[in-house]
Coordinates of N, CA and C in Angstrom, one line a residue:
M1 N 83.4 69.5 90.7 CA 83.2 70.8 91.5 C 84.6 71.2 92.2
Q2 N 84.9 72.4 92.1 CA 85.8 73.1 92.8 C 85.7 73.3 94.2
P3 N 86.8 73.1 95.0 CA 86.7 73.3 96.6 C 85.9 74.4 97.1
F4 N 86.1 75.6 96.5 CA 85.4 76.8 97.0 C 84.2 77.2 96.1
E5 N 83.7 76.3 95.4 CA 82.7 76.6 94.3 C 81.3 76.9 95.3
E6 N 81.0 76.4 96.4 CA 79.7 76.5 97.1 C 79.9 77.6 98.2
I7 N 81.1 78.2 98.3 CA 81.2 79.3 99.2 C 80.7 80.6 98.7
Q8 N 80.0 81.3 99.6 CA 79.1 82.4 99.2 C 80.0 83.8 99.4
D9 N 80.7 83.7 100.6 CA 81.3 85.1 100.8 C 82.9 84.9 101.1
F10 N 83.5 86.0 100.5 CA 85.0 85.9 100.5 C 85.5 87.4 101.1
F11 N 86.8 87.3 101.4 CA 87.6 88.5 101.6 C 88.7 88.6 100.7
V12 N 89.3 89.8 100.5 CA 90.6 90.0 99.7 C 91.5 90.4 100.9
L13 N 92.6 89.7 100.9 CA 93.6 89.9 101.9 C 94.8 90.5 101.3
M14 N 95.5 91.2 102.1 CA 96.9 91.7 101.7 C 97.8 91.2 102.9
D15 N 99.0 90.6 102.4 CA 99.9 90.2 103.5 C 101.0 91.3 103.5
A16 N 102.1 91.1 104.3 CA 103.1 92.1 104.6 C 103.9 92.5 103.4
A17 N 103.9 91.4 102.3 CA 104.7 91.7 101.1 C 103.8 92.4 100.1
Q18 N 102.6 92.9 100.6 CA 101.6 93.6 99.6 C 101.1 92.6 98.5
R19 N 101.0 91.4 98.8 CA 100.4 90.4 97.8 C 99.1 90.3 98.1
Y20 N 98.2 90.1 97.3 CA 96.7 89.8 97.5 C 96.3 88.5 97.5
A21 N 95.3 88.1 98.2 CA 94.7 86.7 98.2 C 93.2 86.7 98.4
L22 N 92.6 85.9 97.6 CA 91.1 85.6 97.7 C 90.9 84.6 98.8
W23 N 90.2 84.8 99.8 CA 90.2 84.1 101.1 C 88.5 83.9 101.5
P24 N 88.2 82.6 101.7 CA 87.0 82.3 102.2 C 86.7 82.9 103.6
C25 N 85.5 83.4 103.8 CA 85.2 84.1 105.0 C 85.2 83.2 106.3
F26 N 85.0 81.9 106.0 CA 84.9 80.9 107.1 C 86.3 80.6 107.7
A27 N 87.3 80.8 106.9 CA 88.7 80.6 107.3 C 89.5 81.7 108.0
E28 N 90.2 81.4 109.1 CA 90.9 82.3 109.7 C 92.0 83.0 108.7
A29 N 92.4 84.3 108.7 CA 93.2 84.7 107.8 C 94.6 84.5 108.3
P30 N 95.6 84.3 107.4 CA 97.0 83.8 107.9 C 97.5 85.0 108.6
R31 N 98.5 84.8 109.4 CA 99.2 85.7 110.5 C 99.8 86.7 109.4
G32 N 99.8 87.9 109.8 CA 100.4 88.9 109.0 C 99.6 89.4 107.8
S33 N 98.7 89.0 107.6 CA 97.6 89.6 106.5 C 96.5 90.3 107.1
H34 N 95.8 91.1 106.2 CA 94.7 91.9 106.7 C 93.7 92.0 105.6
V35 N 92.5 92.2 106.0 CA 91.3 92.4 105.0 C 91.5 93.7 104.4
V36 N 91.4 93.7 103.0 CA 91.3 95.1 102.4 C 90.0 95.2 101.5
F37 N 89.3 94.1 101.4 CA 87.9 94.3 100.9 C 87.0 93.1 101.2
G38 N 85.8 93.4 101.5 CA 85.0 92.1 101.8 C 84.3 92.3 103.2
P39 N 83.6 91.4 103.7 CA 83.1 90.4 102.9 C 82.2 90.7 101.5
A40 N 82.3 89.8 100.6 CA 81.6 90.0 99.5 C 81.5 88.8 98.6
S41 N 80.8 88.7 97.6 CA 80.8 87.6 96.6 C 82.0 87.3 95.9
R42 N 82.4 86.2 95.4 CA 83.6 86.0 94.6 C 83.7 86.8 93.6
G43 N 82.6 87.1 92.9 CA 82.8 87.9 91.6 C 83.1 89.4 92.0
A44 N 82.5 90.0 93.1 CA 83.1 91.3 93.5 C 84.4 91.3 93.9
C45 N 85.1 90.3 94.9 CA 86.2 90.1 95.2 C 87.2 90.0 94.0
T46 N 86.8 89.3 93.1 CA 87.6 89.0 91.8 C 87.8 90.5 91.0
E47 N 86.7 91.1 90.9 CA 86.4 92.4 90.3 C 87.6 93.4 91.1
Y48 N 87.5 93.4 92.4 CA 88.4 94.2 93.1 C 89.9 93.9 92.8
L49 N 90.2 92.6 92.9 CA 91.5 92.1 92.4 C 91.9 92.7 91.1
E50 N 91.2 92.5 90.1 CA 91.4 93.1 88.8 C 91.7 94.3 88.9
V51 N 90.9 95.2 89.5 CA 91.1 96.8 89.7 C 92.5 97.0 90.3
A52 N 92.7 96.3 91.5 CA 93.9 96.5 92.3 C 95.2 96.2 91.4
A53 N 95.1 95.2 90.6 CA 96.2 94.7 89.7 C 96.6 95.9 88.8
T54 N 95.7 96.6 88.2 CA 95.9 97.6 87.3 C 96.5 99.0 87.9
G55 N 96.4 99.0 89.3 CA 96.7 100.2 90.1 C 95.7 101.4 90.0
L56 N 94.6 101.1 89.4 CA 93.5 102.1 89.4 C 92.7 102.1 90.5
A57 N 92.0 103.1 91.0 CA 91.4 103.3 92.3 C 89.9 102.5 92.0
F58 N 89.6 101.9 93.0 CA 88.3 101.3 93.1 C 87.1 101.8 93.4

């Protein structure tokens, strides 16, 4: 079992260097980052990241 397999809700974060991260809702976001999507399911957040990586509008 993966460490985050049982977690239901996630955020997509962006840091000051404009890098994205999938982040569990229960954990405090790292300093300097902010939520750009969520809370949502892991699948919805992954879809957001895939769209964001292509530069297309979500």
